[in-house]
XYZ file of C-alpha atoms in Angstrom:
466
model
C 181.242 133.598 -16.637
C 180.245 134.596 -20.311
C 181.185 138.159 -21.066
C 177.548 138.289 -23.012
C 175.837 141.377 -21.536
C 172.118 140.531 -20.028
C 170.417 143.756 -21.185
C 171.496 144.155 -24.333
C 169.914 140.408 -25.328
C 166.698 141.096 -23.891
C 166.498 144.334 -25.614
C 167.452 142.689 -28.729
C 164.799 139.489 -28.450
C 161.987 142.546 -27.367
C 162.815 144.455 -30.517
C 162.376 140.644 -32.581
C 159.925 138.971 -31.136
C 157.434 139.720 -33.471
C 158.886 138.855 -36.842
C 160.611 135.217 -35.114
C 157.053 134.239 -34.406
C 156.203 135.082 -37.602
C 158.675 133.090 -39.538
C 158.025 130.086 -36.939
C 154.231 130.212 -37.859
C 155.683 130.307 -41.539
C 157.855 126.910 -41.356
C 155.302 125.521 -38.540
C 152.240 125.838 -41.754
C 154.545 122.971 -43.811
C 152.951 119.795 -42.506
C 156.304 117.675 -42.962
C 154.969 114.275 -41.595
C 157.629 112.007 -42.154
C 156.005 108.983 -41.598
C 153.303 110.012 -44.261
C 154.544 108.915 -47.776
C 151.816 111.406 -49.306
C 154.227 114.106 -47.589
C 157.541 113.528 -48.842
C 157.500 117.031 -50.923
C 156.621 118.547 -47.989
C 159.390 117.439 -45.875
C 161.895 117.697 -48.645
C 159.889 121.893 -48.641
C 160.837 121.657 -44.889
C 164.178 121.387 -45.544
C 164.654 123.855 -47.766
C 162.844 126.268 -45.989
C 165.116 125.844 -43.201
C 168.225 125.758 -45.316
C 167.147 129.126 -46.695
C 166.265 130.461 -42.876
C 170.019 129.534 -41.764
C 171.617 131.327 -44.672
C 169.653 134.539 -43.863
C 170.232 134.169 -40.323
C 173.915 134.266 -41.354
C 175.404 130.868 -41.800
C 177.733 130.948 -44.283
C 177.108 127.016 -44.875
C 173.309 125.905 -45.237
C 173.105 122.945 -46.866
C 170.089 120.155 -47.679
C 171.681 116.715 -47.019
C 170.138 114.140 -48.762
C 169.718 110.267 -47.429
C 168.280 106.753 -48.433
C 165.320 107.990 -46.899
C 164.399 112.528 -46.453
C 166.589 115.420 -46.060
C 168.528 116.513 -42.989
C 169.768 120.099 -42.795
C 173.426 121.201 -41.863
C 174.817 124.641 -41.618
C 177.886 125.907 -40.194
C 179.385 128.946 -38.744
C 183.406 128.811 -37.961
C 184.473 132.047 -34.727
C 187.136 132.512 -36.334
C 189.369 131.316 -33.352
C 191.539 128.041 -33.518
C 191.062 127.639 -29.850
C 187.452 127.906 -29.574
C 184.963 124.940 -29.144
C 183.097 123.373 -31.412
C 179.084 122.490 -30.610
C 176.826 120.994 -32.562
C 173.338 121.563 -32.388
C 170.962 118.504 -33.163
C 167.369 118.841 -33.682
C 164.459 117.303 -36.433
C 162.347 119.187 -38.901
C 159.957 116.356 -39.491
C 156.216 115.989 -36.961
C 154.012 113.413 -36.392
C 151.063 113.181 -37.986
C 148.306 115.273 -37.298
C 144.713 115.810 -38.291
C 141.556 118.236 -37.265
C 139.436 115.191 -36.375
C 141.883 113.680 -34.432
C 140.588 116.151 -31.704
C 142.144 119.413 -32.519
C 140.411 122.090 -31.882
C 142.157 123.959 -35.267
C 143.625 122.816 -38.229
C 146.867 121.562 -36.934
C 149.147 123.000 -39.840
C 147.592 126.317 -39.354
C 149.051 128.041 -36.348
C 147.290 129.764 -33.981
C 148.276 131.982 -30.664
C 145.867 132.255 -27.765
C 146.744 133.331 -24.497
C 150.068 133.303 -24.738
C 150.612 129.586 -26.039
C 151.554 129.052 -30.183
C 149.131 125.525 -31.335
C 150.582 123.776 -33.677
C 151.633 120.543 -34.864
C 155.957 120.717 -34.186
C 155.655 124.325 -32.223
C 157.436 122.246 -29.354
C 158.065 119.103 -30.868
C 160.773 120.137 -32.480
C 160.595 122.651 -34.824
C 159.735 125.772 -31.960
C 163.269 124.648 -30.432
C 164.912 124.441 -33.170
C 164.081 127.545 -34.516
C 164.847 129.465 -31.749
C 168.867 128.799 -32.183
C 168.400 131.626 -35.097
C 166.995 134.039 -33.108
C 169.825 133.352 -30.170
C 172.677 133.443 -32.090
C 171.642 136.828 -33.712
C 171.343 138.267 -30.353
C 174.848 136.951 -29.279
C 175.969 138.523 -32.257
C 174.145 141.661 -31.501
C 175.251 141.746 -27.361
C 178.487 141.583 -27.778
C 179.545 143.260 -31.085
C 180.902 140.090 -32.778
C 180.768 139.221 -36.519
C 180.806 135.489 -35.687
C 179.528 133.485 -32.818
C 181.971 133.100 -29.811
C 182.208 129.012 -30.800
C 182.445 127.371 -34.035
C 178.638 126.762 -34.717
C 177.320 124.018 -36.420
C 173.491 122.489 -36.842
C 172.295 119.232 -38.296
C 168.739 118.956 -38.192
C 167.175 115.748 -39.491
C 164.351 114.973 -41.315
C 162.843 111.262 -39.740
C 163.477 111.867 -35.845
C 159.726 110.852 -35.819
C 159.579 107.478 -38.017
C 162.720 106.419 -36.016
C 165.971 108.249 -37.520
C 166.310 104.816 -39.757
C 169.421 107.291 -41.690
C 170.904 109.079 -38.933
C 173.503 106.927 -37.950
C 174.579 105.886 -41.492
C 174.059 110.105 -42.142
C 176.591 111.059 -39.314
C 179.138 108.303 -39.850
C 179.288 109.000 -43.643
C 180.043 112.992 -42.239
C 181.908 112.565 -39.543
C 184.392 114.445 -40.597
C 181.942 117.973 -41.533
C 180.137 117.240 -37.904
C 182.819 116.802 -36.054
C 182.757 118.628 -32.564
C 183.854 119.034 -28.886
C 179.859 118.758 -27.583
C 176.360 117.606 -29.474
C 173.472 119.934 -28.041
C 170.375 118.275 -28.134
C 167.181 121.163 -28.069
C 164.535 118.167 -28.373
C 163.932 118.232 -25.040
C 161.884 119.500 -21.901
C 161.994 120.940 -18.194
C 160.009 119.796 -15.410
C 157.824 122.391 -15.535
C 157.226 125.762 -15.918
C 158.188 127.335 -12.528
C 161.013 124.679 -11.964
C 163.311 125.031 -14.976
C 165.802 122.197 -15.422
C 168.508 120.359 -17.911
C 168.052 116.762 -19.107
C 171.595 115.043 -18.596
C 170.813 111.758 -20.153
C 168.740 109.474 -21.727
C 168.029 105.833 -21.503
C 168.403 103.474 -24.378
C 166.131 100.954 -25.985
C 166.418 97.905 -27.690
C 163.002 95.281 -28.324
C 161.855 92.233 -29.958
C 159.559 89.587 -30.566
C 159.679 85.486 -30.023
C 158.083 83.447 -31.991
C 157.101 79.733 -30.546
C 156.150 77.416 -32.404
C 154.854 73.771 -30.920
C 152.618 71.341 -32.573
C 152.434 71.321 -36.505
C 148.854 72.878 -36.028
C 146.696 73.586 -33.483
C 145.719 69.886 -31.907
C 142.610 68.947 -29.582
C 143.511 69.475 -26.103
C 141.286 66.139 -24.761
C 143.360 63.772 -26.788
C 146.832 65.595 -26.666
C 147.003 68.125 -23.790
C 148.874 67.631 -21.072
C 151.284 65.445 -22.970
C 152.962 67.696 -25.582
C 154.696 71.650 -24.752
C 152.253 73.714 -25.402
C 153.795 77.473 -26.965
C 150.907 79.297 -25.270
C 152.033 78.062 -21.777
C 155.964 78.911 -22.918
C 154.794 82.367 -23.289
C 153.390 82.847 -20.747
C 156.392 81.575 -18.229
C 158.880 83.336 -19.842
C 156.804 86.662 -19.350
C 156.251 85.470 -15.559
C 159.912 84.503 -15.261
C 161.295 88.047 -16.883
C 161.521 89.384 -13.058
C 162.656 87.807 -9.777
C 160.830 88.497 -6.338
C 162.274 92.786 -6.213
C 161.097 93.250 -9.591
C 164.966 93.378 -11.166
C 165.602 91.557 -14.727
C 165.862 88.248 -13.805
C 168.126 87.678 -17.540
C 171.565 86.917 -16.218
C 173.883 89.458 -17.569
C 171.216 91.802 -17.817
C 172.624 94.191 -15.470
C 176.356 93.812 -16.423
C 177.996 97.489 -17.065
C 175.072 99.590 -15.593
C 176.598 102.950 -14.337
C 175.350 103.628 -11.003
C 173.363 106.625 -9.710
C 175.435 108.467 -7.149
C 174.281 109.730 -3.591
C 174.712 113.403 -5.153
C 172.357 112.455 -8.442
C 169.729 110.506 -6.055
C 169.871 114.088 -3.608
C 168.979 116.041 -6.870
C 166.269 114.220 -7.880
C 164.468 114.256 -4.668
C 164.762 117.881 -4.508
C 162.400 117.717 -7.573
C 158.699 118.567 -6.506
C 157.514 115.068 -7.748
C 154.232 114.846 -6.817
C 153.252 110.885 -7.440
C 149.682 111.242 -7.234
C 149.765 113.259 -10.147
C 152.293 111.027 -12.056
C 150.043 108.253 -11.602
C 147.017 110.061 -12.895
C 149.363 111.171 -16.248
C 150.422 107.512 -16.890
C 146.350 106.489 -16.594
C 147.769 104.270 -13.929
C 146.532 103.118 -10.063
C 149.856 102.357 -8.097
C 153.427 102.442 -8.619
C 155.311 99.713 -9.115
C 159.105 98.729 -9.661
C 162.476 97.129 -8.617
C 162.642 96.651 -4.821
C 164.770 100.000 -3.137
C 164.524 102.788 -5.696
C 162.084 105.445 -6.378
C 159.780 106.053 -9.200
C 161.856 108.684 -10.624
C 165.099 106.978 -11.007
C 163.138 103.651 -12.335
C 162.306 105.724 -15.260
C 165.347 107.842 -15.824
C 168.700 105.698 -14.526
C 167.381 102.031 -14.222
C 166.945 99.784 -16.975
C 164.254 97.843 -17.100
C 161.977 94.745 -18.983
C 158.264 95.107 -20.442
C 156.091 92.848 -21.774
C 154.638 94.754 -24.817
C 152.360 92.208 -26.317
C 151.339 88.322 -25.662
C 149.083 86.224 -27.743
C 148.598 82.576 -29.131
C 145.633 80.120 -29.686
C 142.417 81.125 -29.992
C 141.063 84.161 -29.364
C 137.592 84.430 -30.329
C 134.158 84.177 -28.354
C 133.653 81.267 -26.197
C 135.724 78.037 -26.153
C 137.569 76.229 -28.799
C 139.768 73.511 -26.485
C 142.988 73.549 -28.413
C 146.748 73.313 -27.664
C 147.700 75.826 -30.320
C 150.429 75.339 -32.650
C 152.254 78.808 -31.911
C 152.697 82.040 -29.267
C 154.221 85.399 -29.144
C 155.730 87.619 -27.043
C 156.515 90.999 -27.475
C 159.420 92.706 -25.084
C 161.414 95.714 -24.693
C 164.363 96.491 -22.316
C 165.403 99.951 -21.680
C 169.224 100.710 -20.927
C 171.431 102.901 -19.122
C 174.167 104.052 -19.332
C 177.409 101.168 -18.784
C 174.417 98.807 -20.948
C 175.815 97.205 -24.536
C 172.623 96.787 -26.962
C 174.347 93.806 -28.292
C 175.108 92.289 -24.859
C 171.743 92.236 -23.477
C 170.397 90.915 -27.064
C 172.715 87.977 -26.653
C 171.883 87.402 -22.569
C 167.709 87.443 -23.822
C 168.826 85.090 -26.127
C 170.628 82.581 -23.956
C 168.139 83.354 -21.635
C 165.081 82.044 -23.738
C 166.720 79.103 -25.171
C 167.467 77.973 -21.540
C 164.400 78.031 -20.302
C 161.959 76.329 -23.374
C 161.501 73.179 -23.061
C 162.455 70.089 -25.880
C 159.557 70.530 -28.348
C 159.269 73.954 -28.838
C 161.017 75.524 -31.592
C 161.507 79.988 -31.542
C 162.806 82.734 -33.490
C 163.958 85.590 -32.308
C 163.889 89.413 -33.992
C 165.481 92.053 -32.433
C 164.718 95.603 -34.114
C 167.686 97.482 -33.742
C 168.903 99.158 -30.619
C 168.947 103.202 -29.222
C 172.185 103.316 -26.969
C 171.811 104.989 -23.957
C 173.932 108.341 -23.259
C 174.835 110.404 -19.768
C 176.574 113.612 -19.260
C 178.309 113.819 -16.142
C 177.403 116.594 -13.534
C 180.829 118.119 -13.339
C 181.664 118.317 -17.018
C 182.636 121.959 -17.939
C 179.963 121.559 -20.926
C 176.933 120.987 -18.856
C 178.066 123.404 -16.355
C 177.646 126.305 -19.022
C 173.851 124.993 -20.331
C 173.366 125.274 -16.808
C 174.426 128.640 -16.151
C 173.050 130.182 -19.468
C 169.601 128.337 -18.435
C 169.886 129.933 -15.008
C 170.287 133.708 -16.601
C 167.470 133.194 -18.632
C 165.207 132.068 -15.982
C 167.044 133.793 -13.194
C 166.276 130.959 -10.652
C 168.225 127.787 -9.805
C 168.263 125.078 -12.543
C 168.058 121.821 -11.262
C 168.895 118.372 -13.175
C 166.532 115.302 -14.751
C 167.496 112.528 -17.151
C 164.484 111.285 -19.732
C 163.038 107.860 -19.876
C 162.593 107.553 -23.377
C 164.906 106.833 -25.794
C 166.223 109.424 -28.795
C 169.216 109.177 -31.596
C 171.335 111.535 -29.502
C 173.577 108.362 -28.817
C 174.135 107.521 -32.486
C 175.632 111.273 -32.422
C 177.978 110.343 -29.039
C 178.915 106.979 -30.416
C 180.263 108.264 -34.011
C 181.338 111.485 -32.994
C 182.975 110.375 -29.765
C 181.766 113.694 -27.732
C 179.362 114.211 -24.865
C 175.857 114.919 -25.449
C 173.951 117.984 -23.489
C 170.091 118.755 -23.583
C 168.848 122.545 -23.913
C 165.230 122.298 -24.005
C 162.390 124.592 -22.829
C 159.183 122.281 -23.614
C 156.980 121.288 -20.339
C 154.830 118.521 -20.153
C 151.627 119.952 -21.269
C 153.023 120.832 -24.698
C 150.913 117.500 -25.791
C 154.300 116.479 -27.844
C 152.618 113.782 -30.619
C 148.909 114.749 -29.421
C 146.040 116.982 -30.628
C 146.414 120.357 -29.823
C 150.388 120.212 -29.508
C 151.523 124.048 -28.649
C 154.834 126.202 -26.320
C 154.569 128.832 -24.263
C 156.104 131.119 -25.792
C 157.296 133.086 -23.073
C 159.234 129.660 -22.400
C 160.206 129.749 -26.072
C 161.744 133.309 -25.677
C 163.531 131.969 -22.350
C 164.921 129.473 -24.820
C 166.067 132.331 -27.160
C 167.405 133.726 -24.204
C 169.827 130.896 -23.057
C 171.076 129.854 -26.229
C 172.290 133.651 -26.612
C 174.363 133.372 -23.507
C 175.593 130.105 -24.037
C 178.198 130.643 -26.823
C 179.729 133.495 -24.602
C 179.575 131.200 -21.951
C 181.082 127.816 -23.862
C 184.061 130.099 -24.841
C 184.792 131.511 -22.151
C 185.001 128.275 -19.655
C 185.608 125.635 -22.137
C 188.962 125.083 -24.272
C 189.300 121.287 -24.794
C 192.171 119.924 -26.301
């Protein structure tokens, strides 16, 4: 479809190779830990650094955007055609803490190459993909003889993806009207694996809390009083057995109200992945799969919601016994969404759904810490279709399709900005995203490079939306 000519990009990415690395190893030495308040100059340095990257690049608009909390990045680059598309590229400067004795094997802000793979705290996670938009776009430029990229290019890369994007939503509704776009492109992402290369086409939301039971003024003695008075350790306890029916569903009414669906075409694609759940289970530490009655283990983690029990506790806890009825329990849950799922809705159902079931006696609170919508792209949109096809030249294989089981802020960017969101990410599993000795491949990288220069073409060519 895109009129971008194969050759001349990987000509162009052979003849830069060398100084991209270079400047990635540059911006991956700033140890912007956004979670670290000791690294807040270093973050805001981040920023700037990147802001100073786009302009050279080319961006005519490079700009530090400043929050309650640390600095996103925006730039922009207008084609020059009325009719074209507008994408947005989303992405995060900021990476998790990181430290030599937390079992690296280098200093983490000190990159190093060996055998082919970068280490480095971010080289993946998220500042690799990110960076290698500048590279991409210079060899679109370069392929096809243009002054300006075939779409009108814009990037807003944040600076707390990694202590929760507490500003992004308030960020992106406050600019709505600089980011607005016809698609969000997400490149803080993965594929399956190396030699099956794939696109993410959703994500599932998240929203958790904690109740708080409280029975007895203080803890009592459980000769003279047990037995006869609610005890909050027992409540606990039965609403965590009582959060799933016989199959293993949500047993909250209302729970499922809204859920989209997986269609017999999505449940065909993801069992042509080569899952092999053996090895799953020996990545999640775990012993046997387990889940609602009649679906697999891939599409309970990517397009069915789900309950967990995160925490329990309440009474006494120490070495040997101390007969109480305690005076107050916890519980700790989380409920991930999909897509058709309102955050608010299901808040409201656990409520009703926990006052119903406690008995007279025992008193609760409820806190809910905020909610991560879920988002989902569908197959046939003409958006997706292009990632798909520029991923597919790069790799020159078939790309098939996953969805991620996490949650991320590309939602917040769907929600406000009222435009699908697409994933374009290169990163396979043993990156060891948020763990010692985090690194890419960079001949993935460069694949990444690769795609992202034949996907403006590409966007232009089969995309006009109204």
């Amino acid at each position: 479809m895109s009129t971008t000519p194969d050759n001349a990009v990987r000509a162009y990415l052979a003849d830069h190779r060398d100084a991209f690395l270079a400047d990635l190893v540059q911006w991956l030495r700033i140890p912007s830990v956004s979670a670290d308040p000791g690294r807040t100059e270093d973050v805001r340095r981040s920023a700037d650094w990147l802001a100073a990257k786009l302009a050279e690049t080319g961006f005519p608009v490079a700009e530090v955007w400043e929050t309650e909390g640390l600095p996103a990045v925006f730039a922009e680059w207008p084609s020059g055609d009325p009719t074209a598309p507008t994408v947005l590229v989303y992405g995060h400067h900021d990476v998790q803490p990181a430290a030599r004795e937390d079992g690296w094997h280098t200093d983490p802000f000190e990159p190093v190459t060996v055998g082919g793979r970068l280490y480095a705290r971010g080289a993946a996670d998220d500042k690799g993909q990110v960076f290698f938009h500048t590279l991409g776009v210079r060899a679109h430029l370069a392929a096809t003889g243009r002054t300006a990229p075939a779409v009108n290019l814009k990037l807003l890369i944040e600076g707390e993806e990694e202590s929760g994007s507490p500003n992004l939503p308030a960020l992106v509704t406050a600019r709505a009207d600089r980011l607005a776009c016809d698609a969000v492109i997400v490149s803080d992402t993965g594929m399956w694996a190396e030699d099956t290369p794939t696109v993410c086409t959703g994500m599932r939301g998240l929203t958790d809390c904690q109740i708080d039971l409280y029975g007895p003024d203080q803890d009592i003695h459980s000769g003279s009083f047990g037995g006869a008075v609610p005890n909050p350790a027992t409540e606990a306890a039965r609403l965590a057995a009582a959060l799933h029916d016989a199959d293993r569903r949500v047993a909250i009414p209302g729970f499922y109200d809204g859920v989209i669906e997986l269609t017999d075409r999505e449940r065909e694609l993801f069992a042509e992945l080569p899952f092999d759940e053996d090895r799953w289970l020996a990545t999640a530490h775990s012993h046997a799969t387990l889940g609602e009655r009649g679906t697999t283990t891939l599409e309970r983690i990517w397009a069915r919601p789900a309950a967990e029990v995160n925490g329990i506790g309440g009474g006494y806890q120490g070495p040997g016994s101390k007969t109480i009825v305690p005076a107050a329990a916890q519980l700790k849950l989380s409920f991930r969404l999909v897509a058709g799922q309102d955050a608010e809705a299901v808040q409201q159902a656990v409520r009703d759904w926990v006052a119903d079931r406690l008995p007279a006696g025992i008193r609760h609170e409820i806190t809910f810490w905020g909610a991560t919508r879920p988002c989902l792209t569908p197959l046939d949109h003409p958006a997706l279709q292009s990632v798909t096809r520029a991923m597919g030249r790069a790799f020159e294989t078939e790309i098939r399709y996953t969805r991620e089981g996490g949650s991320g802020p590309a939602a917040d960017l769907q929600d406000v900005l009222g435009v699908p969101v697409l994933f374009l990410g290169i990163s396979v599993p043993s990156d060891g995203w948020h763990a010692p000795n985090e690194k890419v491949e960079l001949d993935l990288l460069m694949k990444g490079v690769e795609a992202t220069a034949y996907l403006w073409g590409d966007l232009a060519d089969a995309w006009r939306p109204s």
